[in-house]
Structure formats: structure tokens, C-alpha cells
Short mmCIF file of N, CA and C in Angstrom, two decimals:
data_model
loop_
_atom_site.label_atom_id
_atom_site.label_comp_id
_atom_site.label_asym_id
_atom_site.label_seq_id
_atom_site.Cartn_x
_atom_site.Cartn_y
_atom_site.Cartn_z
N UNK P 1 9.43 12.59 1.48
CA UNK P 1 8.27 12.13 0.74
C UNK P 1 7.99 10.68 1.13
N UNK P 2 6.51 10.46 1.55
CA UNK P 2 6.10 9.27 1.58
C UNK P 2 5.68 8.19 0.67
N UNK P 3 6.61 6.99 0.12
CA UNK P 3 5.54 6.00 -0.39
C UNK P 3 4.80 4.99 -0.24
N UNK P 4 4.12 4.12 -0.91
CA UNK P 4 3.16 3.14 -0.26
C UNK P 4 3.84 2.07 -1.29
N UNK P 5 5.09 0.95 -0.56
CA UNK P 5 5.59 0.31 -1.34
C UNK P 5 5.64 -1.41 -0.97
N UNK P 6 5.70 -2.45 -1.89
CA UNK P 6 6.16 -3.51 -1.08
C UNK P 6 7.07 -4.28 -0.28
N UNK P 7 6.98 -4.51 0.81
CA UNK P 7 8.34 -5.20 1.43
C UNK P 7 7.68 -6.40 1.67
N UNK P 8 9.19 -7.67 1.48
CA UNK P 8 9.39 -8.94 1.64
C UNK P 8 9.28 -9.09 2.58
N UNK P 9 8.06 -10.39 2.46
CA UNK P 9 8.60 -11.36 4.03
C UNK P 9 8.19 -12.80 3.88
N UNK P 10 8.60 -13.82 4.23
CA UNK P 10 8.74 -15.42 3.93
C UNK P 10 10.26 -15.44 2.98
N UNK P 11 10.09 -16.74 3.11
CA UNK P 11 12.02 -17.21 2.78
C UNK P 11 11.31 -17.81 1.41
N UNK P 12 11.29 -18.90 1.51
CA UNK P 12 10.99 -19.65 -0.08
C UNK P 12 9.70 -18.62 -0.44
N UNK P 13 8.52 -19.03 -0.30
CA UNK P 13 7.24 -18.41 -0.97
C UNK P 13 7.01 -16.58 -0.50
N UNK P 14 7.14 -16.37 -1.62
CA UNK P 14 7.11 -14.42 -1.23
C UNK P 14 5.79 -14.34 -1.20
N UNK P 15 5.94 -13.54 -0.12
CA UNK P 15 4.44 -13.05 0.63
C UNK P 15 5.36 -11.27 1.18
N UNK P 16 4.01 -10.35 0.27
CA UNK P 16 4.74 -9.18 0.38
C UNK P 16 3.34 -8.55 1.58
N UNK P 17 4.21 -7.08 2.12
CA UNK P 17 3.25 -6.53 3.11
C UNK P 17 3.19 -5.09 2.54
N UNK P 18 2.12 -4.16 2.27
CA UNK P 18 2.30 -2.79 1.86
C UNK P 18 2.34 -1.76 2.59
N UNK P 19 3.32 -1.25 2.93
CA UNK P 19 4.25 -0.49 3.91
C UNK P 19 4.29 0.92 3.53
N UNK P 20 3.51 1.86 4.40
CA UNK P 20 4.45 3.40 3.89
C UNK P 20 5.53 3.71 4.51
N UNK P 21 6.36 3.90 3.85
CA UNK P 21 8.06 3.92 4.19
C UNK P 21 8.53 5.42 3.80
N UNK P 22 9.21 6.12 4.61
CA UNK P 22 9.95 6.74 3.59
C UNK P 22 10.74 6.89 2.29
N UNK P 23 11.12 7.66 1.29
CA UNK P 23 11.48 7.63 0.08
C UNK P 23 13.04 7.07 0.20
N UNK P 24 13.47 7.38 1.61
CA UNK P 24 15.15 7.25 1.38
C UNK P 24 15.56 5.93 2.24
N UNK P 25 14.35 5.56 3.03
CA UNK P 25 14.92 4.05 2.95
C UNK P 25 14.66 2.87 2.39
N UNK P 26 15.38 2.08 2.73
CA UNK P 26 15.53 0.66 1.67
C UNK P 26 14.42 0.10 2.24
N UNK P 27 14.04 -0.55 0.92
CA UNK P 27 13.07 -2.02 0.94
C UNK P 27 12.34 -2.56 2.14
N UNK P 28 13.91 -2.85 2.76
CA UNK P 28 13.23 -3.87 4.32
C UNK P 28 13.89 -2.87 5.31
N UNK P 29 13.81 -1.26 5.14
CA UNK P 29 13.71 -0.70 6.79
C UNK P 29 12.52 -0.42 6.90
N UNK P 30 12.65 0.51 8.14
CA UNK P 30 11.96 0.90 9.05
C UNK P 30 10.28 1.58 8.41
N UNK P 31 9.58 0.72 8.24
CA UNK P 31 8.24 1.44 7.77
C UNK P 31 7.38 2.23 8.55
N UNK P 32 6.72 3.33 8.24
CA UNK P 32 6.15 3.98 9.05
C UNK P 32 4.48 3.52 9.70
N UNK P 33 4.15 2.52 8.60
CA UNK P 33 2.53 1.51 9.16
C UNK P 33 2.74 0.54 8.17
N UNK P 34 1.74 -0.44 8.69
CA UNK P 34 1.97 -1.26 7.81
C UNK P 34 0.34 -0.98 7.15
N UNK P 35 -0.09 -0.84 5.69
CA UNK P 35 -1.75 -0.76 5.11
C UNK P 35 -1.70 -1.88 4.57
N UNK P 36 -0.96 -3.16 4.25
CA UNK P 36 -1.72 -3.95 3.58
C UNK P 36 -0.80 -5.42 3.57
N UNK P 37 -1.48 -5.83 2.76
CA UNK P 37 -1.25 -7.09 2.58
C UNK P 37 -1.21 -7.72 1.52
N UNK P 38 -0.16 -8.53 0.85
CA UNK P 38 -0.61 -9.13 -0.74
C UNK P 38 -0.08 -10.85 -1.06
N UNK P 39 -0.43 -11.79 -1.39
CA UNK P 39 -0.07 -12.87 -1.40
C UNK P 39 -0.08 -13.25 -2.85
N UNK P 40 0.92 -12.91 -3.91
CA UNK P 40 0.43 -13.12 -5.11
C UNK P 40 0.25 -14.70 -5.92
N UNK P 41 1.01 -15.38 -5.03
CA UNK P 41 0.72 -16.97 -5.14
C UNK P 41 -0.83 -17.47 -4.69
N UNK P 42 -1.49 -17.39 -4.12
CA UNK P 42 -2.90 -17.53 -3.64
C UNK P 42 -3.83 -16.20 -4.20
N UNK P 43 -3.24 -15.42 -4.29
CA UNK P 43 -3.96 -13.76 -5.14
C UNK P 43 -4.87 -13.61 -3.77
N UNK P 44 -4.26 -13.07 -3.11
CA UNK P 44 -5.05 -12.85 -1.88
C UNK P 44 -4.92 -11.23 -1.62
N UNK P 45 -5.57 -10.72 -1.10
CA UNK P 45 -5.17 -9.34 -1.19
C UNK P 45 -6.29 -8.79 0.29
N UNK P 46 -5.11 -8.52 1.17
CA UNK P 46 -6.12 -7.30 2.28
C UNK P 46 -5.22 -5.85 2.35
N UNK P 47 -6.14 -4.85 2.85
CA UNK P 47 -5.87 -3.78 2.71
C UNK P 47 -6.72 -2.58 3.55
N UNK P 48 -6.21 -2.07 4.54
CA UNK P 48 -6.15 -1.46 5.39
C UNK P 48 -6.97 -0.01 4.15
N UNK P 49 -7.83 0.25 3.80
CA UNK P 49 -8.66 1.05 3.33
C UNK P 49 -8.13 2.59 3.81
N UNK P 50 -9.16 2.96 5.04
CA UNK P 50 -8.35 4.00 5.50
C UNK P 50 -7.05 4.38 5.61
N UNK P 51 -6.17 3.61 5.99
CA UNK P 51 -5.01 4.36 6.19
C UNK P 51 -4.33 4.46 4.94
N UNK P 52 -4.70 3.92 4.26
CA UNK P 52 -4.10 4.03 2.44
C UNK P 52 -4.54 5.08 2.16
N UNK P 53 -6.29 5.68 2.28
CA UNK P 53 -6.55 6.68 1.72
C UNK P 53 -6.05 7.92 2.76
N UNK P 54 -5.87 7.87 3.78
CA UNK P 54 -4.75 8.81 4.56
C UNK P 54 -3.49 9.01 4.11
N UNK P 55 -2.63 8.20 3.89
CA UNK P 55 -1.57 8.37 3.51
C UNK P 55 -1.39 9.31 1.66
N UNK P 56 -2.31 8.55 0.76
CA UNK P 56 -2.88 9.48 -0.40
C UNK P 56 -3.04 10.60 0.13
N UNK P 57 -3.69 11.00 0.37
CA UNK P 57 -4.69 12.06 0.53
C UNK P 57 -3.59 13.27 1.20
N UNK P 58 -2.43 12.75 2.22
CA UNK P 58 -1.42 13.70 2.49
C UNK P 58 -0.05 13.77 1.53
N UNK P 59 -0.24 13.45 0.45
CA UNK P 59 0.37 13.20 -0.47
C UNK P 59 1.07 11.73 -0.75
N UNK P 60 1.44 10.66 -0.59
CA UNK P 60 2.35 9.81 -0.28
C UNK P 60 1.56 9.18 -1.90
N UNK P 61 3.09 8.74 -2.83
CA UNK P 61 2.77 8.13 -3.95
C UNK P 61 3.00 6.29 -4.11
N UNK P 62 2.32 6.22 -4.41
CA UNK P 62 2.26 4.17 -4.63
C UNK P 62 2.86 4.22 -5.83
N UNK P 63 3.83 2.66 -5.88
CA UNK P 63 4.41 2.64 -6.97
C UNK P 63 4.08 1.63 -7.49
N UNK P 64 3.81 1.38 -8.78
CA UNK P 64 3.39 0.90 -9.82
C UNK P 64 3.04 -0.51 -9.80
N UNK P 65 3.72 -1.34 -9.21
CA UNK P 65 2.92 -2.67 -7.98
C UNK P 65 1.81 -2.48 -7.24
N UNK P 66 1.97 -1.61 -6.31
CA UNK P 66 1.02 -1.08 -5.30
C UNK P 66 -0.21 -0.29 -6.07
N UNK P 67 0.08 0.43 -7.01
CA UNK P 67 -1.09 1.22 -7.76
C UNK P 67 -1.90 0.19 -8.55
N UNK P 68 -1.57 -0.76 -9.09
CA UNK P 68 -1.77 -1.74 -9.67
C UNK P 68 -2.56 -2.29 -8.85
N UNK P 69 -2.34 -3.12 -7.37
CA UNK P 69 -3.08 -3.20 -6.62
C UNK P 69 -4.30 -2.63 -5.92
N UNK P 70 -4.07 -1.59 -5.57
CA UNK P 70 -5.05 -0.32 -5.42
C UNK P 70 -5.92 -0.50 -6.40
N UNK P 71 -6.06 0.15 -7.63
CA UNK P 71 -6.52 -0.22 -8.84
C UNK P 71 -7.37 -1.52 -8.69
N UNK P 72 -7.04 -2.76 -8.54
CA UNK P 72 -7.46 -3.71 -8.76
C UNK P 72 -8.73 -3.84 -7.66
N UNK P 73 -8.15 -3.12 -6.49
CA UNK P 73 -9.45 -3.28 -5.56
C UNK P 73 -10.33 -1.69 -5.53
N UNK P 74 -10.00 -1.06 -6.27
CA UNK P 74 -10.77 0.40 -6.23
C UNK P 74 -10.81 0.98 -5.29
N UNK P 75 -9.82 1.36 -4.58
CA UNK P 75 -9.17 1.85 -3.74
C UNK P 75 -9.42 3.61 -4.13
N UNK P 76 -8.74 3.70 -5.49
CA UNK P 76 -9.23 4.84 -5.86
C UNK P 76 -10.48 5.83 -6.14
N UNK P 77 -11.30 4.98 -6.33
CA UNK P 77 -13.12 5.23 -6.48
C UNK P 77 -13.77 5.65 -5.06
N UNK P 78 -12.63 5.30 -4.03
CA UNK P 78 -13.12 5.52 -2.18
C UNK P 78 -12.67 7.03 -2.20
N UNK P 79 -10.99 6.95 -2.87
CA UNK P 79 -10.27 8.33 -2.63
C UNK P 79 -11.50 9.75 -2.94
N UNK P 80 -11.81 9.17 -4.73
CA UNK P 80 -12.17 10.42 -5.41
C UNK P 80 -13.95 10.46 -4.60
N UNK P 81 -14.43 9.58 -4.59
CA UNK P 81 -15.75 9.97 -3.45
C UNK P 81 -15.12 10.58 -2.25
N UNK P 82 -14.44 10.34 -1.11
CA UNK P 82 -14.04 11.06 -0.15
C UNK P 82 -13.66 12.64 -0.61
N UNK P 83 -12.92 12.78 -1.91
CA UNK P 83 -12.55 14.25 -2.23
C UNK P 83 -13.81 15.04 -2.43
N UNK P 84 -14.99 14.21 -3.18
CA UNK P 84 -15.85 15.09 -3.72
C UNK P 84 -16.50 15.69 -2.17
N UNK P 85 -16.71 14.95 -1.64
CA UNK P 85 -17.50 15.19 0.07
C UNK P 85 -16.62 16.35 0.54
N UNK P 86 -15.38 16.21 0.65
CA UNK P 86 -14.82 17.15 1.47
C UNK P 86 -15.24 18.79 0.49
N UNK P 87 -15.38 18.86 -0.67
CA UNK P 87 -15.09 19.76 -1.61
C UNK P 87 -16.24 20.23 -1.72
#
């Protein structure tokens, strides 16, 4: 199972990247893409659109940081228009 989770990167100031990773590895392995980007000290936020809604869409679940995020940029409002089109 795929999720869409955050991994660390910077030493003092955390600056996270949103990674679909597999379920069984840790934090900082091997991610399978990288979709995004989050800087919560500056509230900066980019995000690879498509491949987020790819990775959804073949099931892969965001966890509660990341959905939060999603959420915040309506990420989801792209998903459920893309579903209605296909349907």
C-alpha cells in the first residue's frame, strides 16, 4: 500500500517534502516520487497536482498532515471533478 507522507529535510529549520513511499518503509527511505513540498515556518506550500491526484486515484492514502494539506489547497475538489468526468 501506497502513502503520501512527510519526510525531513534541513538540520535546524524543518522543511518537509511530500513523498509517496511505501507503507513499510521508514520516514527517510526510499520514496517512490517526490509530489510536494511544505515549509511550515514561511507557510509555503507547492504541490505537484497531478501526480498527487494519480497516486489517489490508484488508491494511495495521505495521512493526516498531508490531508490537512491537500485540504488546505483543494486538492480534493480537482480529485472529485476528475472522478465525475471519468464517470
Amino acid at each position: 500500500m501506497v502513502k503520501l507522507r512527510l519526510k525531513r529535510c534541513g538540520r535546524k529549520q524543518a522543511v518537509y517534502r511530500i513523498i509517496a513511499i511505501d507503507v513499510r518503509s521508514r520516514r527517510e527511505g526510499r520514496d517512490l516520487r517526490k509530489v510536494g513540498f511544505y515549509d511550515p515556518i514561511k507557510n509555503q506550500t507547492y504541490l505537484d497536482v497531478p501526480a498527487i491526484l494519480y497516486f489517489l486515484e490508484k488508491g494511495a492514502q495521505p495521512t493526516g498532515t498531508v490531508h490537512d494539506i491537500l485540504k488546505k489547497a483543494e486538492a480534493f475538489k480537482e480529485l472529485r471533478s476528475n472522478q465525475i468526468k471519468f464517470n
